Short mmCIF file of C-alpha atoms and ligand atoms in Angstrom, two decimals:
data_model
loop_
_atom_site.label_atom_id
_atom_site.label_comp_id
_atom_site.label_asym_id
_atom_site.label_seq_id
_atom_site.Cartn_x
_atom_site.Cartn_y
_atom_site.Cartn_z
CA MET A 234 -32.49 24.20 -8.29
CA ALA A 235 -30.54 22.30 -6.26
CA ARG A 236 -26.40 22.75 -7.47
CA LYS A 237 -25.28 19.34 -8.60
CA PRO A 238 -22.45 17.33 -6.12
CA ARG A 239 -18.86 18.16 -7.04
CA THR A 240 -16.74 14.69 -7.62
CA ILE A 241 -13.09 15.65 -5.64
CA ILE A 242 -9.97 13.52 -7.37
CA THR A 243 -7.26 12.97 -5.66
CA CYS A 244 -4.44 12.38 -7.05
CA ALA A 245 -1.32 9.32 -5.45
CA VAL A 246 1.67 10.61 -6.89
CA THR A 247 4.07 7.89 -6.13
CA GLY A 248 3.64 6.66 -2.35
CA ALA A 249 5.97 4.00 -1.16
CA ILE A 250 4.46 0.44 -1.99
CA HIS A 251 5.70 0.54 -6.05
CA THR A 252 10.08 0.96 -6.70
CA PRO A 253 10.96 2.57 -10.51
CA THR A 254 12.07 -0.61 -11.83
CA MET A 255 7.88 -1.58 -11.60
CA SER A 256 7.55 1.33 -14.65
CA ASP A 257 9.80 4.54 -16.12
CA ALA A 258 6.82 6.12 -15.36
CA LEU A 259 6.73 6.00 -11.65
CA PRO A 260 8.34 9.35 -10.23
CA TRP A 261 10.68 9.38 -7.64
CA THR A 262 13.44 12.91 -8.38
CA TYR A 263 12.17 16.43 -6.66
CA ASP A 264 11.91 17.29 -10.36
CA GLN A 265 9.65 14.40 -11.55
CA ILE A 266 7.50 14.53 -8.01
CA ALA A 267 7.21 18.48 -8.33
CA GLU A 268 6.43 18.06 -12.32
CA GLN A 269 3.34 15.14 -12.58
CA ALA A 270 1.84 16.63 -8.83
CA ILE A 271 1.17 19.48 -11.16
CA ALA A 272 0.09 17.96 -14.61
CA ALA A 273 -2.70 15.68 -12.06
CA ALA A 274 -3.48 19.08 -11.02
CA GLU A 275 -4.03 20.45 -14.19
CA ALA A 276 -5.87 16.99 -15.00
CA GLY A 277 -8.15 17.95 -12.36
CA ALA A 278 -7.17 16.62 -9.41
CA SER A 279 -8.46 18.60 -5.97
CA ILE A 280 -6.44 16.83 -4.29
CA LEU A 281 -2.57 15.39 -3.42
CA HIS A 282 -1.56 12.85 -1.40
CA LEU A 283 2.19 12.80 -1.29
CA HIS A 284 5.24 10.64 -0.45
CA ALA A 285 8.61 11.72 -0.88
CA ARG A 286 11.73 9.12 -2.06
CA ASN A 287 15.25 9.64 -1.98
CA PRO A 288 16.45 11.55 -4.58
CA GLU A 289 19.44 9.44 -5.30
CA THR A 290 17.66 5.85 -4.83
CA GLY A 291 13.69 6.61 -6.06
CA ALA A 292 13.10 4.23 -2.24
CA PRO A 293 10.80 5.51 0.05
CA SER A 294 11.51 8.14 2.03
CA ILE A 295 9.66 9.56 5.15
CA ASN A 296 12.73 12.56 5.98
CA PRO A 297 10.81 15.78 5.96
CA ASP A 298 13.88 17.29 3.73
CA ASP A 299 12.84 14.96 0.60
CA PHE A 300 9.05 16.65 0.72
CA ALA A 301 10.57 19.84 1.06
CA PRO A 302 12.00 21.11 -2.71
CA PHE A 303 8.41 19.79 -4.27
CA LEU A 304 5.98 21.48 -1.66
CA SER A 305 7.40 24.71 -2.25
CA ARG A 306 7.62 23.83 -5.87
CA ILE A 307 3.90 22.31 -6.19
CA LYS A 308 2.58 25.72 -3.31
CA GLN A 309 3.77 27.77 -6.35
CA SER A 310 1.79 26.14 -9.28
CA THR A 311 -0.91 25.03 -8.38
CA ASP A 312 -3.65 25.75 -6.06
CA ALA A 313 -4.59 22.22 -5.39
CA VAL A 314 -5.03 21.46 -2.20
CA VAL A 315 -1.87 19.63 -0.72
CA ASN A 316 -2.54 15.86 1.31
CA ILE A 317 0.85 14.94 3.03
CA SER A 318 1.28 11.23 4.12
CA THR A 319 2.22 9.81 7.72
CA GLY A 320 2.03 6.17 6.06
CA GLY A 321 5.07 5.96 4.30
CA SER A 322 7.64 3.76 6.52
CA LEU A 323 6.19 0.42 7.70
CA THR A 324 9.48 -0.14 9.82
CA ALA A 325 9.43 4.02 11.38
CA THR A 326 7.55 4.52 14.72
CA ILE A 327 4.76 6.41 14.14
CA GLN A 328 6.33 10.49 15.42
CA GLN A 329 8.60 9.87 12.37
CA ARG A 330 5.74 8.82 10.26
CA ILE A 331 4.33 11.62 11.03
CA ALA A 332 7.28 14.48 11.10
CA PRO A 333 6.88 15.58 7.84
CA ALA A 334 3.57 16.59 8.39
CA LYS A 335 3.94 17.86 11.53
CA THR A 336 7.08 20.34 10.19
CA PHE A 337 4.92 20.94 6.96
CA SER A 338 1.42 21.88 8.56
CA PRO A 339 -0.95 20.90 4.52
CA GLU A 340 -4.42 21.58 4.41
CA MET A 341 -4.63 17.28 4.95
CA CYS A 342 -2.65 14.64 5.70
CA SER A 343 -3.43 10.54 6.06
CA MET A 344 -4.39 8.76 8.59
CA ASN A 345 -3.91 5.54 8.93
CA MET A 346 -7.18 3.50 11.50
CA GLY A 347 -5.70 0.06 12.17
CA SER A 348 -3.14 -2.29 12.09
CA LEU A 349 -2.81 -4.51 9.25
CA ASN A 350 -0.25 -7.23 7.33
CA PHE A 351 0.59 -4.75 4.31
CA SER A 352 2.45 -6.93 1.47
CA PHE A 353 3.09 -6.41 -2.10
CA HIS A 354 5.48 -9.85 -2.06
CA GLY A 355 3.95 -11.42 -4.97
CA LEU A 356 4.78 -8.25 -7.03
CA ALA A 357 8.20 -9.46 -7.15
CA ALA A 358 8.59 -12.89 -9.19
CA ARG A 359 7.48 -9.98 -11.88
CA TYR A 360 11.42 -9.07 -12.54
CA LYS A 361 14.23 -10.41 -12.76
CA GLU A 362 16.39 -7.46 -13.35
CA TRP A 363 16.25 -4.16 -10.06
CA LYS A 364 17.25 -1.17 -11.33
CA PHE A 365 18.41 -0.70 -7.52
CA ASP A 366 19.94 -2.76 -4.67
CA TRP A 367 17.61 -2.17 -2.52
CA GLU A 368 14.49 -2.92 -4.64
CA LYS A 369 14.22 -7.41 -4.37
CA GLU A 370 14.19 -7.48 -0.35
CA TYR A 371 11.90 -4.45 -0.20
CA VAL A 372 9.05 -5.39 -2.46
CA ALA A 373 10.03 -9.60 -1.18
CA GLY A 374 10.36 -8.88 2.30
CA SER A 375 6.73 -7.30 2.47
CA GLU A 376 5.84 -10.84 3.06
CA GLY A 377 7.21 -10.06 6.74
CA ASN A 378 5.44 -6.73 7.46
CA ILE A 379 3.17 -5.76 10.05
CA PHE A 380 1.00 -2.11 9.41
CA ARG A 381 1.74 -0.95 12.64
CA ASN A 382 -1.07 1.56 13.76
CA THR A 383 -2.75 1.03 17.42
CA PHE A 384 -4.80 3.19 19.03
CA LYS A 385 -1.79 4.39 20.70
CA ASP A 386 -0.30 5.25 17.61
CA ILE A 387 -3.37 7.30 16.14
CA LYS A 388 -3.82 8.97 19.72
CA GLU A 389 -0.97 10.22 19.31
CA ALA A 390 -0.97 11.44 15.67
CA ALA A 391 -3.52 12.84 15.81
CA GLU A 392 -2.81 14.85 19.02
CA THR A 393 0.48 16.14 17.92
CA LEU A 394 -1.17 17.07 14.36
CA ALA A 395 -3.90 18.90 16.25
CA PRO A 396 -2.32 22.39 17.08
CA GLU A 397 -1.77 22.41 12.92
CA ARG A 398 -5.62 21.68 12.48
CA VAL A 399 -4.94 19.02 9.48
CA LYS A 400 -7.74 17.15 8.30
CA PHE A 401 -7.44 13.44 8.16
CA GLU A 402 -7.49 11.05 5.02
CA HIS A 403 -8.65 8.29 7.06
CA GLU A 404 -7.58 5.22 5.44
CA ILE A 405 -10.04 2.52 5.87
CA TYR A 406 -8.69 -1.14 4.57
CA ASP A 407 -11.16 -3.67 6.48
CA VAL A 408 -14.58 -2.99 7.99
CA GLY A 409 -13.01 -3.46 11.50
CA HIS A 410 -11.07 0.55 10.81
CA LEU A 411 -14.62 1.49 10.60
CA TYR A 412 -15.46 1.09 14.17
CA ASN A 413 -11.62 1.93 15.51
CA LEU A 414 -12.73 5.35 13.66
CA LYS A 415 -16.10 5.07 15.60
CA PHE A 416 -15.14 4.77 18.84
CA MET A 417 -12.14 7.69 18.35
CA MET A 418 -14.30 10.37 17.58
CA ASP A 419 -17.11 8.78 20.35
CA GLN A 420 -13.88 9.91 22.41
CA GLY A 421 -13.60 13.24 21.36
CA GLN A 422 -10.43 12.21 18.87
CA PHE A 423 -11.43 13.51 14.98
CA LYS A 424 -14.17 16.00 14.35
CA ALA A 425 -16.52 16.06 11.73
CA PRO A 426 -17.16 15.52 9.03
CA ILE A 427 -14.34 12.79 9.05
CA PHE A 428 -13.75 11.79 5.39
CA LEU A 429 -13.24 8.54 4.57
CA GLN A 430 -10.83 6.90 2.48
CA PHE A 431 -12.21 3.13 1.50
CA VAL A 432 -8.95 1.39 0.82
CA LEU A 433 -9.25 -1.65 -1.38
CA GLY A 434 -7.45 -4.81 -2.62
CA ILE A 435 -3.97 -4.42 -0.81
CA LEU A 436 -2.66 -7.58 0.19
CA GLY A 437 -4.05 -7.86 3.49
CA GLY A 438 -6.71 -5.84 3.71
CA ILE A 439 -10.13 -6.21 2.67
CA GLY A 440 -10.54 -7.33 -1.25
CA ALA A 441 -11.21 -5.31 -4.29
CA ASP A 442 -15.04 -5.65 -5.37
CA ILE A 443 -18.62 -3.66 -5.16
CA ASP A 444 -20.30 -6.07 -3.08
CA ASN A 445 -17.06 -4.84 -0.47
CA LEU A 446 -17.27 -1.37 -1.00
CA VAL A 447 -21.35 -1.47 -0.55
CA PHE A 448 -21.05 -3.00 2.54
CA LEU A 449 -17.86 0.15 4.18
CA LYS A 450 -20.16 2.29 2.86
CA ARG A 451 -23.48 0.59 4.43
CA THR A 452 -21.59 0.34 7.31
CA ALA A 453 -20.26 3.86 7.62
CA ASP A 454 -23.93 5.30 6.97
CA LYS A 455 -24.39 2.95 9.73
CA LEU A 456 -22.16 4.43 12.41
CA PHE A 457 -21.64 8.06 11.43
CA GLY A 458 -24.20 8.94 9.33
CA ASP A 459 -24.68 12.73 7.06
CA GLN A 460 -21.02 13.13 9.37
CA TYR A 461 -18.64 11.84 7.04
CA ARG A 462 -17.62 12.35 3.21
CA TRP A 463 -15.75 9.58 1.60
CA SER A 464 -14.11 8.09 -1.15
CA VAL A 465 -12.15 5.49 -2.64
CA LEU A 466 -8.56 4.37 -3.96
CA ALA A 467 -8.50 -0.04 -5.09
CA ALA A 468 -5.48 -0.99 -5.65
CA GLY A 469 -4.26 -2.37 -9.05
CA ALA A 470 -6.86 -3.52 -11.91
CA ALA A 471 -10.09 -2.34 -10.29
CA GLN A 472 -8.15 0.92 -9.16
CA ILE A 473 -10.92 2.95 -12.52
CA PRO A 474 -13.45 0.44 -11.90
CA LEU A 475 -13.87 1.26 -9.03
CA ALA A 476 -13.78 4.81 -9.05
CA VAL A 477 -16.16 5.02 -11.16
CA THR A 478 -18.68 3.29 -9.22
CA ALA A 479 -18.23 4.57 -6.26
CA SER A 480 -18.69 8.25 -7.72
CA GLN A 481 -21.99 7.12 -8.79
CA MET A 482 -23.00 6.34 -5.57
CA GLY A 483 -22.01 9.59 -4.15
CA GLY A 484 -18.34 9.82 -2.86
CA HIS A 485 -14.94 10.91 -4.49
CA VAL A 486 -12.60 9.04 -6.08
CA ARG A 487 -8.83 8.55 -5.92
CA VAL A 488 -6.41 8.23 -8.85
CA GLY A 489 -2.63 7.97 -8.83
CA LEU A 490 0.12 5.72 -9.11
CA GLU A 491 0.62 5.21 -5.98
CA ASP A 492 -2.89 3.23 -6.57
CA SER A 493 -1.67 1.34 -9.94
CA LEU A 494 0.37 1.61 -12.14
CA PHE A 495 -1.73 1.03 -15.01
CA ILE A 496 -4.12 3.02 -16.90
CA SER A 497 -6.38 -0.05 -18.46
CA ARG A 498 -5.93 -4.30 -17.95
CA GLY A 499 -1.74 -4.76 -18.89
CA GLU A 500 -0.80 -1.42 -20.08
CA LEU A 501 0.89 0.73 -17.93
CA ALA A 502 -0.15 4.46 -17.09
CA GLU A 503 2.76 7.56 -18.76
CA SER A 504 1.80 9.40 -15.64
CA ASN A 505 -0.27 10.73 -13.40
CA ALA A 506 -1.55 13.08 -14.96
CA GLN A 507 -3.02 10.40 -17.63
CA GLN A 508 -5.00 8.47 -14.52
CA VAL A 509 -6.90 11.63 -13.59
CA ALA A 510 -8.18 12.27 -16.96
CA LYS A 511 -8.94 9.14 -17.61
CA VAL A 512 -11.64 8.89 -14.49
CA ARG A 513 -12.03 12.48 -15.39
CA ARG A 514 -13.66 11.61 -18.69
CA ILE A 515 -15.47 8.78 -17.22
CA ILE A 516 -17.35 10.56 -14.87
CA GLU A 517 -17.81 13.53 -16.40
CA ASP A 518 -19.55 11.63 -19.44
CA LEU A 519 -22.05 9.75 -16.87
CA GLY A 520 -22.41 13.84 -15.71
CA ASN A 521 -20.43 13.90 -12.46
CA ILE A 522 -19.15 17.44 -11.85
CA ILE A 523 -15.10 17.32 -10.84
CA ALA A 524 -14.70 19.66 -7.79
CA THR A 525 -12.46 22.17 -8.36
CA PRO A 526 -9.57 22.57 -4.88
CA ASP A 527 -11.70 25.47 -3.05
CA GLU A 528 -14.28 23.72 -3.90
CA ALA A 529 -12.67 20.57 -1.92
CA ARG A 530 -12.28 22.44 0.65
CA GLU A 531 -15.34 23.60 1.12
CA ILE A 532 -17.06 19.87 0.53
CA LEU A 533 -13.80 18.65 3.39
CA ASP A 534 -13.88 22.02 5.51
CA LEU A 535 -10.61 22.70 5.03
CA LYS A 536 -8.30 25.44 7.10
CA GLY A 537 -7.50 26.95 3.61
CA GLY A 538 -3.99 26.94 1.18
CA ASP A 539 -2.59 30.32 3.27
CA GLN A 540 -2.55 27.94 6.13
CA VAL A 541 0.63 25.86 5.85
CA LYS A 542 4.40 25.74 6.57
CA PHE A 543 6.05 25.50 2.95
N1 KMH B 85 -0.71 3.35 -0.42
C1 KMH B 85 -2.58 3.18 0.45
C2 KMH B 85 -2.29 1.84 -0.37
C3 KMH B 85 -0.38 6.33 3.95
O1 KMH B 85 -0.08 7.26 2.69
O2 KMH B 85 -0.72 6.73 4.82
C4 KMH B 85 -2.65 4.03 1.39
C5 KMH B 85 -2.08 5.11 1.50
C6 KMH B 85 -1.72 4.91 3.44
O3 KMH B 85 -2.22 5.67 1.01
ZN1 ZN B 86 -0.38 7.03 0.77
#
């Protein structure tokens, strides 16, 4: 009998959108990031998508020195695949953004597949008091953000990281990004199997609903045939519902406090692990089998946990 397909759970532990005021559960010190990442892996996440933060202020950081302390702890305590973000700043250059991935050569890193408005300024009105001075302007000021990912930027990132044999989590915020990726694949920039992360619900990108997910999937089928694997992250309230939907369409899933601070409508999550446990429980109830880290490595054709530089 054929083996049942496995579902990979990625957990995106802290990100660069939410700020400490928004939830006490959001990890931002080295210890908090390490502890929550390890607990998420224990709860069933086989991939950990990681950003760093300034340990004094909680502000998003792309300084490799802010990754090193938690990467080593995570490696000592779990076998989960580490995926380092290359999208942790909306103002830095592409070379600055890829510096952590270049330094630590993880098994995976993100690769944002097009430029877009990337805004979360709508959140600013919800808070009267802020824990840190930087937060209000960071959130409100995102109204003016362009997340720059030109073809030249993407090519530069791919070429700089090619010697590291890192597998990319291609962030697809809208349908045009699939065509960008197809163009670059045809140019030989990326090799199959590619891994698509459909990102739904970011203001500036495609909205979070099932029609849009089906459209993205159908377009990916048309462009990439059997050369791709895919996962869904939905921002905010749609996080778990769309992850579950994806799991029933043959896709993988991403949860974590980077993408939503909630465990159910109006209720803040206590931790990343709580979200992982919830999505795991639902999709296992529906008959899915969760991928172990080694199964995720096989599905995505990763280089192996012994090939990283941390
Ligand atoms: N924050 C997500 C919407 C990245 O890290 O490069 C997309 C993301 C991008 O995870
Ligand atoms: Zn991210």
